PDB file of C-alpha atoms in Angstrom:
ATOM      1  CA  MET O 338      61.968-223.125 107.468  1.00  0.00           C
ATOM      2  CA  ILE O 339      61.052-219.822 105.826  1.00  0.00           C
ATOM      3  CA  THR O 340      64.656-219.165 104.800  1.00  0.00           C
ATOM      4  CA  LYS O 341      64.473-222.239 102.587  1.00  0.00           C
ATOM      5  CA  LEU O 342      61.910-220.548 100.345  1.00  0.00           C
ATOM      6  CA  PRO O 343      63.873-220.113  97.111  1.00  0.00           C
ATOM      7  CA  GLY O 344      65.025-216.764  95.797  1.00  0.00           C
ATOM      8  CA  LEU O 345      65.504-215.845  92.161  1.00  0.00           C
ATOM      9  CA  PRO O 346      66.186-219.030  90.136  1.00  0.00           C
ATOM     10  CA  ASP O 347      68.769-217.332  87.907  1.00  0.00           C
ATOM     11  CA  ILE O 348      70.239-214.637  90.112  1.00  0.00           C
ATOM     12  CA  VAL O 349      72.262-212.798  87.457  1.00  0.00           C
ATOM     13  CA  HIS O 350      69.713-212.679  84.629  1.00  0.00           C
ATOM     14  CA  ASN O 351      66.639-212.329  86.861  1.00  0.00           C
ATOM     15  CA  SER O 352      68.277-209.478  88.768  1.00  0.00           C
ATOM     16  CA  GLN O 353      69.252-207.752  85.538  1.00  0.00           C
ATOM     17  CA  ARG O 354      65.682-207.946  84.220  1.00  0.00           C
ATOM     18  CA  THR O 355      64.212-206.744  87.509  1.00  0.00           C
ATOM     19  CA  PHE O 356      66.695-203.863  87.679  1.00  0.00           C
ATOM     20  CA  THR O 357      65.685-202.820  84.158  1.00  0.00           C
ATOM     21  CA  HIS O 358      62.008-202.785  85.179  1.00  0.00           C
ATOM     22  CA  LEU O 359      62.817-200.687  88.254  1.00  0.00           C
ATOM     23  CA  LEU O 360      64.890-198.272  86.189  1.00  0.00           C
ATOM     24  CA  ASN O 361      62.062-197.953  83.662  1.00  0.00           C
ATOM     25  CA  ALA O 362      59.599-197.340  86.505  1.00  0.00           C
ATOM     26  CA  LEU O 363      61.613-194.297  87.604  1.00  0.00           C
ATOM     27  CA  SER O 364      62.341-193.183  84.046  1.00  0.00           C
ATOM     28  CA  TYR O 365      58.637-193.274  83.103  1.00  0.00           C
ATOM     29  CA  PRO O 366      56.791-192.294  86.297  1.00  0.00           C
ATOM     30  CA  GLY O 367      53.276-193.663  86.690  1.00  0.00           C
ATOM     31  CA  LYS O 368      53.640-196.237  83.923  1.00  0.00           C
ATOM     32  CA  GLN O 369      53.179-199.785  85.155  1.00  0.00           C
ATOM     33  CA  GLN O 370      56.086-202.165  84.660  1.00  0.00           C
ATOM     34  CA  LYS O 371      55.620-205.917  84.943  1.00  0.00           C
ATOM     35  CA  ILE O 372      58.064-207.928  87.048  1.00  0.00           C
ATOM     36  CA  ASP O 373      57.556-211.554  86.050  1.00  0.00           C
ATOM     37  CA  ALA O 374      59.998-213.119  88.509  1.00  0.00           C
ATOM     38  CA  LYS O 375      59.431-216.765  89.400  1.00  0.00           C
ATOM     39  CA  LEU O 376      59.980-216.973  93.134  1.00  0.00           C
ATOM     40  CA  THR O 377      58.114-217.881  96.318  1.00  0.00           C
ATOM     41  CA  PRO O 378      58.552-215.119  98.896  1.00  0.00           C
ATOM     42  CA  PRO O 379      57.092-215.088 102.413  1.00  0.00           C
ATOM     43  CA  SER O 380      53.358-214.339 102.446  1.00  0.00           C
ATOM     44  CA  ASP O 381      53.864-210.732 103.608  1.00  0.00           C
ATOM     45  CA  LEU O 382      55.849-209.870 100.462  1.00  0.00           C
ATOM     46  CA  ASN O 383      54.306-209.705  97.006  1.00  0.00           C
ATOM     47  CA  ILE O 384      56.335-211.064  94.103  1.00  0.00           C
ATOM     48  CA  ALA O 385      57.317-207.702  92.593  1.00  0.00           C
ATOM     49  CA  CYS O 386      58.514-206.231  95.893  1.00  0.00           C
ATOM     50  CA  ALA O 387      60.357-209.438  96.794  1.00  0.00           C
ATOM     51  CA  ALA O 388      62.154-209.472  93.433  1.00  0.00           C
ATOM     52  CA  ALA O 389      63.125-205.816  93.883  1.00  0.00           C
ATOM     53  CA  CYS O 390      64.510-206.579  97.341  1.00  0.00           C
ATOM     54  CA  LEU O 391      66.585-209.493  96.070  1.00  0.00           C
ATOM     55  CA  THR O 392      67.882-207.275  93.263  1.00  0.00           C
ATOM     56  CA  MET O 393      68.710-204.107  95.215  1.00  0.00           C
ATOM     57  CA  LEU O 394      69.645-205.269  98.720  1.00  0.00           C
ATOM     58  CA  ASP O 395      73.116-206.593  99.472  1.00  0.00           C
ATOM     59  CA  LEU O 396      75.790-206.755 102.156  1.00  0.00           C
ATOM     60  CA  GLU O 397      76.330-202.979 101.972  1.00  0.00           C
ATOM     61  CA  THR O 398      72.722-201.826 102.332  1.00  0.00           C
ATOM     62  CA  LYS O 399      70.897-200.767 105.493  1.00  0.00           C
ATOM     63  CA  VAL O 400      67.205-201.684 105.451  1.00  0.00           C
ATOM     64  CA  TRP O 401      64.297-200.419 107.533  1.00  0.00           C
ATOM     65  CA  LEU O 402      61.272-202.740 107.670  1.00  0.00           C
ATOM     66  CA  SER O 403      57.843-201.532 108.778  1.00  0.00           C
ATOM     67  CA  SER O 404      56.934-203.151 112.082  1.00  0.00           C
ATOM     68  CA  ASP O 405      53.817-204.906 110.722  1.00  0.00           C
ATOM     69  CA  PHE O 406      55.882-207.402 108.717  1.00  0.00           C
ATOM     70  CA  HIS O 407      56.019-210.942 110.037  1.00  0.00           C
ATOM     71  CA  GLN O 408      59.457-211.888 111.341  1.00  0.00           C
ATOM     72  CA  ASP O 409      59.919-214.413 108.533  1.00  0.00           C
ATOM     73  CA  VAL O 410      60.351-211.552 106.028  1.00  0.00           C
ATOM     74  CA  LYS O 411      63.435-210.318 107.849  1.00  0.00           C
ATOM     75  CA  ALA O 412      64.853-213.849 108.029  1.00  0.00           C
ATOM     76  CA  TRP O 413      64.225-214.457 104.311  1.00  0.00           C
ATOM     77  CA  LEU O 414      65.808-211.189 103.208  1.00  0.00           C
ATOM     78  CA  LEU O 415      68.810-211.718 105.462  1.00  0.00           C
ATOM     79  CA  PHE O 416      69.323-215.249 104.129  1.00  0.00           C
ATOM     80  CA  HIS O 417      69.129-214.242 100.465  1.00  0.00           C
ATOM     81  CA  THR O 418      70.795-210.794 100.489  1.00  0.00           C
ATOM     82  CA  GLY O 419      72.931-210.472 103.635  1.00  0.00           C
ATOM     83  CA  CYS O 420      71.618-206.926 104.112  1.00  0.00           C
ATOM     84  CA  HIS O 421      71.797-205.089 107.442  1.00  0.00           C
ATOM     85  CA  PHE O 422      68.624-204.034 109.250  1.00  0.00           C
ATOM     86  CA  THR O 423      68.169-200.827 111.196  1.00  0.00           C
ATOM     87  CA  GLU O 424      65.393-199.411 113.358  1.00  0.00           C
ATOM     88  CA  ASN O 425      66.596-195.883 112.535  1.00  0.00           C
ATOM     89  CA  SER O 426      64.755-194.893 109.360  1.00  0.00           C
ATOM     90  CA  GLN O 427      66.980-191.809 108.952  1.00  0.00           C
ATOM     91  CA  ILE O 428      70.024-193.920 108.104  1.00  0.00           C
ATOM     92  CA  ALA O 429      68.305-196.521 105.924  1.00  0.00           C
ATOM     93  CA  ASP O 430      69.243-196.960 102.279  1.00  0.00           C
ATOM     94  CA  PHE O 431      65.936-198.728 101.664  1.00  0.00           C
ATOM     95  CA  ALA O 432      62.646-198.806 103.536  1.00  0.00           C
ATOM     96  CA  VAL O 433      60.261-201.692 102.863  1.00  0.00           C
ATOM     97  CA  ILE O 434      56.670-200.902 103.813  1.00  0.00           C
ATOM     98  CA  LYS O 435      54.044-203.625 103.999  1.00  0.00           C
ATOM     99  CA  ASN O 436      50.894-201.578 103.488  1.00  0.00           C
ATOM    100  CA  ILE O 437      50.418-198.404 101.461  1.00  0.00           C
ATOM    101  CA  GLN O 438      47.755-197.193 103.910  1.00  0.00           C
ATOM    102  CA  THR O 439      50.277-197.090 106.753  1.00  0.00           C
ATOM    103  CA  ILE O 440      53.202-195.470 104.941  1.00  0.00           C
ATOM    104  CA  PRO O 441      55.126-193.294 107.416  1.00  0.00           C
ATOM    105  CA  LYS O 442      55.709-189.599 106.873  1.00  0.00           C
ATOM    106  CA  LEU O 443      58.372-188.953 104.256  1.00  0.00           C
ATOM    107  CA  SER O 444      60.194-186.697 106.720  1.00  0.00           C
ATOM    108  CA  ASN O 445      61.015-189.850 108.716  1.00  0.00           C
ATOM    109  CA  PHE O 446      63.540-190.868 106.053  1.00  0.00           C
ATOM    110  CA  HIS O 447      66.910-189.605 104.849  1.00  0.00           C
ATOM    111  CA  HIS O 448      66.621-187.084 102.006  1.00  0.00           C
ATOM    112  CA  GLY O 449      70.288-187.002 101.064  1.00  0.00           C
ATOM    113  CA  THR O 450      72.709-184.103 101.406  1.00  0.00           C
ATOM    114  CA  ALA O 451      73.714-181.255  99.128  1.00  0.00           C
ATOM    115  CA  GLU O 452      76.983-183.075  98.425  1.00  0.00           C
ATOM    116  CA  GLU O 453      75.353-186.514  98.001  1.00  0.00           C
ATOM    117  CA  PRO O 454      71.650-186.154  97.138  1.00  0.00           C
ATOM    118  CA  GLU O 455      71.628-189.695  95.760  1.00  0.00           C
ATOM    119  CA  ASN O 456      72.275-191.095  99.247  1.00  0.00           C
ATOM    120  CA  SER O 457      68.642-190.781 100.282  1.00  0.00           C
ATOM    121  CA  THR O 458      66.253-193.523 101.356  1.00  0.00           C
ATOM    122  CA  THR O 459      64.422-195.375  98.581  1.00  0.00           C
ATOM    123  CA  LEU O 460      60.957-196.570  99.604  1.00  0.00           C
ATOM    124  CA  PHE O 461      59.469-199.910  98.531  1.00  0.00           C
ATOM    125  CA  VAL O 462      55.736-199.697  99.264  1.00  0.00           C
ATOM    126  CA  GLN O 463      53.218-202.500  98.793  1.00  0.00           C
ATOM    127  CA  GLY O 464      49.603-201.955  97.778  1.00  0.00           C
ATOM    128  CA  SER O 465      46.678-204.229  96.988  1.00  0.00           C
ATOM    129  CA  ASN O 466      46.585-202.971  93.389  1.00  0.00           C
ATOM    130  CA  LEU O 467      47.752-200.088  91.218  1.00  0.00           C
ATOM    131  CA  GLU O 468      44.523-199.454  89.368  1.00  0.00           C
ATOM    132  CA  SER O 469      41.888-198.240  91.840  1.00  0.00           C
ATOM    133  CA  GLY O 470      41.691-195.618  94.543  1.00  0.00           C
ATOM    134  CA  ASP O 471      42.807-191.999  94.560  1.00  0.00           C
ATOM    135  CA  LYS O 472      43.236-190.449  91.115  1.00  0.00           C
ATOM    136  CA  VAL O 473      46.475-188.502  90.818  1.00  0.00           C
ATOM    137  CA  ILE O 474      47.842-186.468  87.913  1.00  0.00           C
ATOM    138  CA  LEU O 475      51.617-186.674  87.445  1.00  0.00           C
ATOM    139  CA  LYS O 476      53.856-184.298  85.480  1.00  0.00           C
ATOM    140  CA  GLY O 477      57.599-184.109  85.036  1.00  0.00           C
ATOM    141  CA  PRO O 478      60.588-185.750  83.320  1.00  0.00           C
ATOM    142  CA  GLY O 479      59.705-189.003  81.567  1.00  0.00           C
ATOM    143  CA  ILE O 480      56.049-188.002  81.169  1.00  0.00           C
ATOM    144  CA  LEU O 481      54.597-186.605  77.947  1.00  0.00           C
ATOM    145  CA  GLU O 482      52.494-183.664  79.182  1.00  0.00           C
ATOM    146  CA  GLU O 483      50.782-185.554  82.062  1.00  0.00           C
ATOM    147  CA  ILE O 484      49.626-189.003  83.139  1.00  0.00           C
ATOM    148  CA  ALA O 485      46.743-190.033  85.406  1.00  0.00           C
ATOM    149  CA  ILE O 486      47.189-192.909  87.838  1.00  0.00           C
ATOM    150  CA  SER O 487      44.963-194.501  90.457  1.00  0.00           C
ATOM    151  CA  ILE O 488      46.480-196.091  93.544  1.00  0.00           C
ATOM    152  CA  PRO O 489      44.992-197.253  96.859  1.00  0.00           C
ATOM    153  CA  LYS O 490      44.209-194.438  99.245  1.00  0.00           C
ATOM    154  CA  LEU O 491      47.269-193.039 100.994  1.00  0.00           C
ATOM    155  CA  PRO O 492      47.237-191.239 104.363  1.00  0.00           C
ATOM    156  CA  GLU O 493      45.966-187.647 104.171  1.00  0.00           C
ATOM    157  CA  PHE O 494      49.414-186.178 104.773  1.00  0.00           C
ATOM    158  CA  PHE O 495      51.083-187.986 101.877  1.00  0.00           C
ATOM    159  CA  TRP O 496      50.470-185.713  98.903  1.00  0.00           C
ATOM    160  CA  SER O 497      51.301-182.514 100.794  1.00  0.00           C
ATOM    161  CA  GLU O 498      54.526-184.164 101.950  1.00  0.00           C
ATOM    162  CA  TRP O 499      55.196-185.252  98.377  1.00  0.00           C
ATOM    163  CA  GLU O 500      54.893-181.617  97.258  1.00  0.00           C
ATOM    164  CA  VAL O 501      57.590-180.691  99.783  1.00  0.00           C
ATOM    165  CA  ASN O 502      59.682-183.618  98.558  1.00  0.00           C
ATOM    166  CA  PHE O 503      59.336-182.376  94.956  1.00  0.00           C
ATOM    167  CA  ASN O 504      60.157-178.776  95.862  1.00  0.00           C
ATOM    168  CA  ASN O 505      63.320-179.826  97.726  1.00  0.00           C
ATOM    169  CA  TYR O 506      64.901-181.386  94.621  1.00  0.00           C
ATOM    170  CA  PRO O 507      67.694-182.527  94.246  1.00  0.00           C
ATOM    171  CA  LEU O 508      67.150-183.734  97.803  1.00  0.00           C
ATOM    172  CA  GLY O 509      64.289-186.121  98.497  1.00  0.00           C
ATOM    173  CA  VAL O 510      63.158-189.721  98.485  1.00  0.00           C
ATOM    174  CA  ASP O 511      62.130-191.882  95.527  1.00  0.00           C
ATOM    175  CA  ILE O 512      59.280-194.361  95.844  1.00  0.00           C
ATOM    176  CA  PHE O 513      58.338-197.633  94.177  1.00  0.00           C
ATOM    177  CA  PHE O 514      54.760-198.873  94.586  1.00  0.00           C
ATOM    178  CA  PHE O 515      54.327-202.635  94.172  1.00  0.00           C
ATOM    179  CA  ALA O 516      51.215-204.765  93.674  1.00  0.00           C
ATOM    180  CA  GLN O 517      51.470-208.471  92.895  1.00  0.00           C
ATOM    181  CA  ASN O 518      53.810-208.542  89.866  1.00  0.00           C
ATOM    182  CA  THR O 519      53.690-204.857  88.858  1.00  0.00           C
ATOM    183  CA  VAL O 520      55.492-201.691  89.899  1.00  0.00           C
ATOM    184  CA  ILE O 521      55.180-197.960  89.281  1.00  0.00           C
ATOM    185  CA  GLY O 522      57.822-195.414  90.163  1.00  0.00           C
ATOM    186  CA  LEU O 523      57.455-192.008  91.757  1.00  0.00           C
ATOM    187  CA  PRO O 524      60.816-190.225  91.569  1.00  0.00           C
ATOM    188  CA  ARG O 525      61.465-186.978  93.409  1.00  0.00           C
ATOM    189  CA  THR O 526      61.371-185.117  90.062  1.00  0.00           C
ATOM    190  CA  THR O 527      57.652-185.824  89.618  1.00  0.00           C
ATOM    191  CA  LYS O 528      55.013-183.207  90.431  1.00  0.00           C
ATOM    192  CA  SER O 529      51.646-184.531  91.569  1.00  0.00           C
ATOM    193  CA  ARG O 530      48.086-183.240  91.792  1.00  0.00           C
ATOM    194  CA  LEU O 531      45.440-185.179  93.684  1.00  0.00           C
ATOM    195  CA  VAL O 532      42.062-185.139  91.928  1.00  0.00           C
ATOM    196  CA  LYS O 533      39.358-184.463  94.503  1.00  0.00           C
ATOM    197  CA  THR O 534      36.211-186.582  94.109  1.00  0.00           C
TER     198      THR O 534
END
């Protein structure tokens, strides 16, 4: 059974290390962080995203899964975290998206409120790699002057929606991009510029 696939071997220490990598990813946008968790997730989840899910999801969190995930992902996450799933992306604490090319519009998710801007949806987005594709220049807190990243091609609407997300600070979503055992963060405080080729 898929639920028998093991989770993190040392839940406390592995979760602490993964949380540190995720925190660093948001603190230093665009800089790759390595998540070296030893676990065997379902085939639709890469190791870094799976480790982040096991670290951040719990009995109190509401999770929206993109519909292209195999059902075994939901079963595995439920077994290991006890999280609640929702089909309403506007009330989700976390959204887990299988493929970067099919990321939904950011307006589909909760952007927080003036009183509680931190209660927005955090997006976990999987890509094939974090080293080829569209070249994007990032600027903002945690970045010395600017940093260039390359990530697989996102839908055409994404970067214009990200500009709106940035301009609406302190409201907005934060995004983690995962590939294999690496992650980069894109917090709402980061300004982006797509380099046209």
